[in-house]
Amino acid sequence: MNHEEWSAEQTATTLRVDGHDLEIAYYEDGTGNPGPPVVFLHGIPTWSFLWREVAPALAADRHVVAPDLLGYGNSAQHDGFDRSIRTQEAMVDALLDHLGADSTAIVAHDIGGGIALRLAAHRPDLVERLVLSNVACYDSWPVEFIHGLGLPGMADELADDETLEEKMAFVFDKGLHDDAAEHGEFCRGMRAPWQSEMGRTSLVRNAIATNTNHTAELDYGEVTAATLLLWGADDVLQSIDYAERLEDDIAGETELVPIDEAYHWVIEDRSDAYREEVERFLGKT
């Protein structure tokens, strides 16, 4: 489906997070299927549409939920609340409570992985399984591009359409392993949330909120969930070295599976291989 169809399929709810009532948009399917929900967490500067080739396919057998993080996609974008992964962790916890889930599996990418690691360390009773892909961890982030988006005055700079397009082309079109022309819907969809004035400002606020202390402070030995480290092997932003560190430090059973011919956007670069590995891992009993 395209990004407009994805948005039309989303549900919205208001959650109390960090002292604020905030609207959260999320994709949900397979609600009648047994077992705990599988929650998909995106990173920056993406939104839940990142999972369009994975979540709907898994919904044939599983309950899947893919939220837009606070400040992203169709969730609240206005000023006046924190967007750090500390607060995003609280949002995911509140969403799971709203859905009545007492356990979950989490599939996460980029800063979504930082959120998932925090939740797994703090709520080992809640998180049974993790799939972590090219995630923000330790002191691996923010990368230079994201740091630059959070500089003072950047919201005014992004008001210029050409400047915004230059940034979007750099991070998405040029960040794919294959020719961007083969991934047109991904490139269009990833741009969509940032086209409005509020969206552009929200993108800057999201970038400012990338705080490496929120993963550097973690004791990764407190993560007891069985974990698949499903990594784009050629990523220069979150290199596979970090996956190897996580493999050593996470207390739960870990498995490292590199995906070749994939950069940071591994979910888009190698959608079929990615989906098959997630299905295999979650199918374990």
Short mmCIF file of C-alpha atoms in Angstrom, two decimals:
data_model
loop_
_atom_site.label_atom_id
_atom_site.label_comp_id
_atom_site.label_asym_id
_atom_site.label_seq_id
_atom_site.Cartn_x
_atom_site.Cartn_y
_atom_site.Cartn_z
CA MET A 1 0.00 0.00 0.00
CA ASN A 2 1.11 3.60 -0.49
CA HIS A 3 1.60 6.05 2.35
CA GLU A 4 -1.84 7.60 1.98
CA GLU A 5 -3.49 4.19 2.22
CA TRP A 6 -1.32 3.35 5.23
CA SER A 7 -2.43 6.56 6.97
CA ALA A 8 -6.07 5.73 6.24
CA GLU A 9 -5.62 2.34 7.91
CA GLN A 10 -4.23 3.85 11.12
CA THR A 11 -6.10 4.18 14.39
CA ALA A 12 -5.68 7.18 16.70
CA THR A 13 -5.91 7.29 20.46
CA THR A 14 -4.96 9.76 23.18
CA LEU A 15 -2.48 8.61 25.80
CA ARG A 16 -1.23 10.30 28.95
CA VAL A 17 2.54 10.44 28.49
CA ASP A 18 5.03 12.38 30.61
CA GLY A 19 2.26 14.59 31.99
CA HIS A 20 0.71 15.38 28.58
CA ASP A 21 -2.35 14.06 26.76
CA LEU A 22 -0.99 13.24 23.32
CA GLU A 23 -2.52 11.71 20.22
CA ILE A 24 -0.84 8.55 18.97
CA ALA A 25 -1.49 7.08 15.54
CA TYR A 26 -0.81 3.40 14.97
CA TYR A 27 -1.34 0.69 12.38
CA GLU A 28 -2.99 -2.43 13.78
CA ASP A 29 -4.01 -5.71 12.17
CA GLY A 30 -4.55 -9.34 13.08
CA THR A 31 -6.35 -8.51 16.31
CA GLY A 32 -8.11 -11.88 16.38
CA ASN A 33 -4.90 -13.88 16.21
CA PRO A 34 -3.56 -15.65 19.31
CA GLY A 35 -0.43 -14.73 21.16
CA PRO A 36 1.09 -11.47 22.34
CA PRO A 37 1.20 -8.52 19.94
CA VAL A 38 4.25 -7.83 17.81
CA VAL A 39 5.11 -4.13 18.09
CA PHE A 40 7.13 -2.45 15.33
CA LEU A 41 9.15 0.63 16.28
CA HIS A 42 10.67 2.92 13.66
CA GLY A 43 13.47 5.47 14.04
CA ILE A 44 14.40 8.95 12.89
CA PRO A 45 13.46 10.43 10.43
CA THR A 46 10.98 7.70 9.46
CA TRP A 47 7.50 6.68 10.65
CA SER A 48 5.48 3.48 10.89
CA PHE A 49 5.17 3.30 7.08
CA LEU A 50 8.71 1.89 7.24
CA TRP A 51 7.10 -1.48 8.14
CA ARG A 52 4.64 -1.69 5.23
CA GLU A 53 6.39 -4.75 3.72
CA VAL A 54 6.65 -6.59 7.04
CA ALA A 55 3.81 -5.86 9.49
CA PRO A 56 0.82 -6.57 7.18
CA ALA A 57 2.38 -9.88 6.09
CA LEU A 58 2.82 -11.02 9.69
CA ALA A 59 -0.79 -10.05 10.47
CA ALA A 60 -1.97 -13.24 8.75
CA ASP A 61 -0.93 -15.13 11.90
CA ARG A 62 -0.17 -12.49 14.52
CA HIS A 63 -1.56 -9.36 16.13
CA VAL A 64 0.67 -6.54 14.86
CA VAL A 65 0.92 -2.95 16.04
CA ALA A 66 3.10 -0.25 14.46
CA PRO A 67 2.86 3.16 16.17
CA ASP A 68 4.12 6.49 14.96
CA LEU A 69 6.44 7.77 17.66
CA LEU A 70 5.65 11.07 19.38
CA GLY A 71 6.48 13.85 16.92
CA TYR A 72 6.51 11.51 13.92
CA GLY A 73 4.10 10.48 11.19
CA ASN A 74 0.48 11.07 12.13
CA SER A 75 1.07 11.23 15.88
CA ALA A 76 1.18 14.57 17.73
CA GLN A 77 3.68 16.96 16.14
CA HIS A 78 2.96 20.22 17.93
CA ASP A 79 5.43 21.83 20.31
CA GLY A 80 5.20 21.40 24.07
CA PHE A 81 6.33 17.85 24.84
CA ASP A 82 9.51 15.79 24.98
CA ARG A 83 10.36 13.40 22.12
CA SER A 84 13.41 11.70 23.61
CA ILE A 85 13.58 7.92 23.68
CA ARG A 86 12.99 8.09 27.43
CA THR A 87 9.54 9.55 26.75
CA GLN A 88 8.97 7.31 23.73
CA GLU A 89 9.56 4.33 26.04
CA ALA A 90 6.79 5.61 28.30
CA MET A 91 4.52 6.06 25.27
CA VAL A 92 5.03 2.46 24.10
CA ASP A 93 4.41 1.20 27.63
CA ALA A 94 1.19 3.24 27.79
CA LEU A 95 0.09 2.02 24.36
CA LEU A 96 0.58 -1.61 25.36
CA ASP A 97 -1.45 -0.96 28.50
CA HIS A 98 -4.16 0.66 26.34
CA LEU A 99 -4.20 -2.47 24.16
CA GLY A 100 -4.42 -4.72 27.21
CA ALA A 101 -1.14 -6.49 26.42
CA ASP A 102 0.76 -8.11 29.28
CA SER A 103 3.58 -9.37 27.05
CA THR A 104 4.97 -8.49 23.63
CA ALA A 105 7.58 -9.05 20.98
CA ILE A 106 9.23 -5.91 19.61
CA VAL A 107 10.78 -5.43 16.18
CA ALA A 108 12.79 -2.21 16.09
CA HIS A 109 15.04 -0.09 13.90
CA ASP A 110 17.31 2.90 14.59
CA ILE A 111 16.15 4.88 17.66
CA GLY A 112 13.21 2.50 17.87
CA GLY A 113 15.82 0.01 19.00
CA GLY A 114 16.98 2.34 21.74
CA ILE A 115 13.38 2.54 22.93
CA ALA A 116 12.99 -1.24 22.77
CA LEU A 117 16.21 -1.84 24.69
CA ARG A 118 15.15 0.55 27.44
CA LEU A 119 11.74 -1.07 27.75
CA ALA A 120 13.23 -4.57 27.73
CA ALA A 121 15.72 -3.62 30.46
CA HIS A 122 13.12 -1.88 32.62
CA ARG A 123 10.18 -4.24 31.96
CA PRO A 124 11.62 -7.74 31.41
CA ASP A 125 8.22 -9.13 32.37
CA LEU A 126 6.67 -7.36 29.37
CA VAL A 127 9.18 -7.93 26.54
CA GLU A 128 9.60 -11.59 25.57
CA ARG A 129 11.40 -11.25 22.25
CA LEU A 130 13.38 -8.56 20.43
CA VAL A 131 14.38 -8.09 16.83
CA LEU A 132 16.93 -5.27 16.67
CA SER A 133 18.06 -3.82 13.35
CA ASN A 134 20.80 -1.21 12.99
CA VAL A 135 19.68 0.30 16.25
CA ALA A 136 20.83 3.28 18.30
CA CYS A 137 22.69 1.87 21.28
CA TYR A 138 25.61 2.67 23.59
CA ASP A 139 27.11 5.94 22.28
CA SER A 140 26.49 5.16 18.60
CA TRP A 141 24.19 8.12 17.99
CA PRO A 142 23.08 10.72 16.99
CA VAL A 143 24.83 10.57 13.64
CA GLU A 144 26.10 13.76 12.03
CA PHE A 145 23.10 14.18 9.71
CA ILE A 146 20.57 14.01 12.55
CA HIS A 147 22.70 16.21 14.80
CA GLY A 148 22.72 18.83 12.04
CA LEU A 149 18.93 18.78 11.77
CA GLY A 150 18.72 19.86 15.40
CA LEU A 151 20.91 22.94 15.13
CA PRO A 152 19.42 26.35 16.05
CA GLY A 153 17.64 27.97 13.13
CA MET A 154 17.17 24.74 11.20
CA ALA A 155 13.36 25.00 11.35
CA ASP A 156 13.62 28.26 9.40
CA GLU A 157 16.06 26.71 6.92
CA LEU A 158 13.74 23.76 6.27
CA ALA A 159 10.92 26.18 5.42
CA ASP A 160 12.69 26.45 2.06
CA ASP A 161 11.40 23.61 -0.13
CA GLU A 162 14.72 23.12 -1.88
CA THR A 163 16.59 22.79 1.41
CA LEU A 164 14.11 20.25 2.72
CA GLU A 165 14.28 18.24 -0.50
CA GLU A 166 18.06 18.26 -0.40
CA LYS A 167 17.98 16.80 3.12
CA MET A 168 15.35 14.20 2.21
CA ALA A 169 17.19 13.10 -0.92
CA PHE A 170 20.43 12.71 1.01
CA VAL A 171 19.01 10.59 3.80
CA PHE A 172 16.53 8.48 1.83
CA ASP A 173 17.28 8.38 -1.90
CA LYS A 174 21.06 8.25 -1.51
CA GLY A 175 20.84 6.04 1.56
CA LEU A 176 19.42 3.04 -0.28
CA HIS A 177 21.59 0.18 -1.48
CA ASP A 178 19.87 0.08 -4.89
CA ASP A 179 18.77 2.85 -7.22
CA ALA A 180 16.15 5.01 -5.49
CA ALA A 181 13.94 4.72 -8.59
CA GLU A 182 13.27 1.13 -7.54
CA HIS A 183 11.96 2.32 -4.16
CA GLY A 184 9.72 5.19 -5.19
CA GLU A 185 6.96 4.57 -2.66
CA PHE A 186 9.45 4.39 0.19
CA CYS A 187 11.07 7.66 -0.85
CA ARG A 188 7.72 9.42 -1.28
CA GLY A 189 6.28 7.99 1.91
CA MET A 190 9.22 8.90 4.10
CA ARG A 191 8.98 12.52 2.99
CA ALA A 192 5.24 12.82 3.65
CA PRO A 193 5.19 13.69 7.39
CA TRP A 194 7.65 16.55 6.97
CA GLN A 195 5.91 18.55 4.24
CA SER A 196 3.85 20.86 6.45
CA GLU A 197 5.20 23.75 8.52
CA MET A 198 4.38 21.85 11.71
CA GLY A 199 6.00 18.72 10.34
CA ARG A 200 9.25 20.50 9.50
CA THR A 201 9.43 22.03 12.96
CA SER A 202 8.63 18.66 14.49
CA LEU A 203 11.47 17.06 12.57
CA VAL A 204 13.87 19.57 14.12
CA ARG A 205 12.45 18.99 17.61
CA ASN A 206 12.83 15.23 17.10
CA ALA A 207 16.46 15.68 16.09
CA ILE A 208 17.18 17.86 19.12
CA ALA A 209 15.76 15.13 21.37
CA THR A 210 18.32 12.50 20.35
CA ASN A 211 20.16 12.06 23.65
CA THR A 212 22.90 9.44 23.71
CA ASN A 213 22.79 9.38 27.53
CA HIS A 214 19.52 7.44 27.33
CA THR A 215 21.31 4.41 25.87
CA ALA A 216 24.74 4.97 27.43
CA GLU A 217 23.15 4.68 30.89
CA LEU A 218 21.64 1.24 30.22
CA ASP A 219 22.86 -1.98 31.78
CA TYR A 220 22.44 -4.23 28.74
CA GLY A 221 22.81 -7.25 31.00
CA GLU A 222 19.30 -6.47 32.28
CA VAL A 223 17.85 -7.33 28.85
CA THR A 224 16.71 -10.95 29.23
CA ALA A 225 14.51 -11.21 26.12
CA ALA A 226 15.55 -13.63 23.40
CA THR A 227 17.06 -11.32 20.78
CA LEU A 228 17.64 -11.47 17.03
CA LEU A 229 20.20 -8.92 15.84
CA LEU A 230 19.05 -8.60 12.22
CA TRP A 231 21.55 -6.14 10.78
CA GLY A 232 22.17 -4.43 7.46
CA ALA A 233 25.78 -5.55 7.10
CA ASP A 234 26.98 -2.60 5.04
CA ASP A 235 25.60 0.17 7.26
CA VAL A 236 28.14 2.91 7.99
CA LEU A 237 25.81 4.77 10.40
CA GLN A 238 25.11 1.99 12.91
CA SER A 239 27.83 -0.48 12.01
CA ILE A 240 27.66 -4.19 12.68
CA ASP A 241 30.30 -3.70 15.38
CA TYR A 242 27.49 -2.48 17.62
CA ALA A 243 25.50 -5.64 16.91
CA GLU A 244 28.49 -7.67 18.03
CA ARG A 245 28.67 -5.68 21.27
CA LEU A 246 24.97 -6.26 21.89
CA GLU A 247 25.43 -9.96 21.19
CA ASP A 248 28.02 -10.09 23.97
CA ASP A 249 26.21 -7.87 26.49
CA ILE A 250 22.52 -8.85 26.30
CA ALA A 251 21.74 -11.45 28.95
CA GLY A 252 19.06 -13.24 26.95
CA GLU A 253 19.77 -15.71 24.17
CA THR A 254 21.09 -13.76 21.17
CA GLU A 255 21.50 -14.49 17.48
CA LEU A 256 23.31 -12.23 15.02
CA VAL A 257 22.16 -12.43 11.40
CA PRO A 258 23.85 -10.01 8.98
CA ILE A 259 21.92 -9.15 5.83
CA ASP A 260 24.29 -8.49 2.95
CA GLU A 261 23.74 -5.83 0.31
CA ALA A 262 21.87 -3.69 2.83
CA TYR A 263 22.68 -0.31 4.34
CA HIS A 264 20.90 1.44 7.21
CA TRP A 265 17.49 1.08 5.54
CA VAL A 266 17.79 -2.71 5.69
CA ILE A 267 14.01 -3.15 5.90
CA GLU A 268 13.63 -1.47 2.53
CA ASP A 269 16.88 -2.68 0.95
CA ARG A 270 16.13 -6.37 1.53
CA SER A 271 12.43 -6.54 2.40
CA ASP A 272 11.87 -10.21 1.55
CA ALA A 273 14.94 -11.48 3.37
CA TYR A 274 14.16 -9.25 6.34
CA ARG A 275 10.56 -10.43 6.62
CA GLU A 276 11.56 -14.09 6.32
CA GLU A 277 14.07 -13.79 9.16
CA VAL A 278 11.57 -12.04 11.41
CA GLU A 279 8.96 -14.73 10.71
CA ARG A 280 11.50 -17.47 11.40
CA PHE A 281 12.60 -15.96 14.70
CA LEU A 282 9.12 -15.17 15.98
CA GLY A 283 8.00 -18.64 14.98
CA LYS A 284 10.35 -20.19 17.51
CA THR A 285 8.71 -21.56 20.64
#
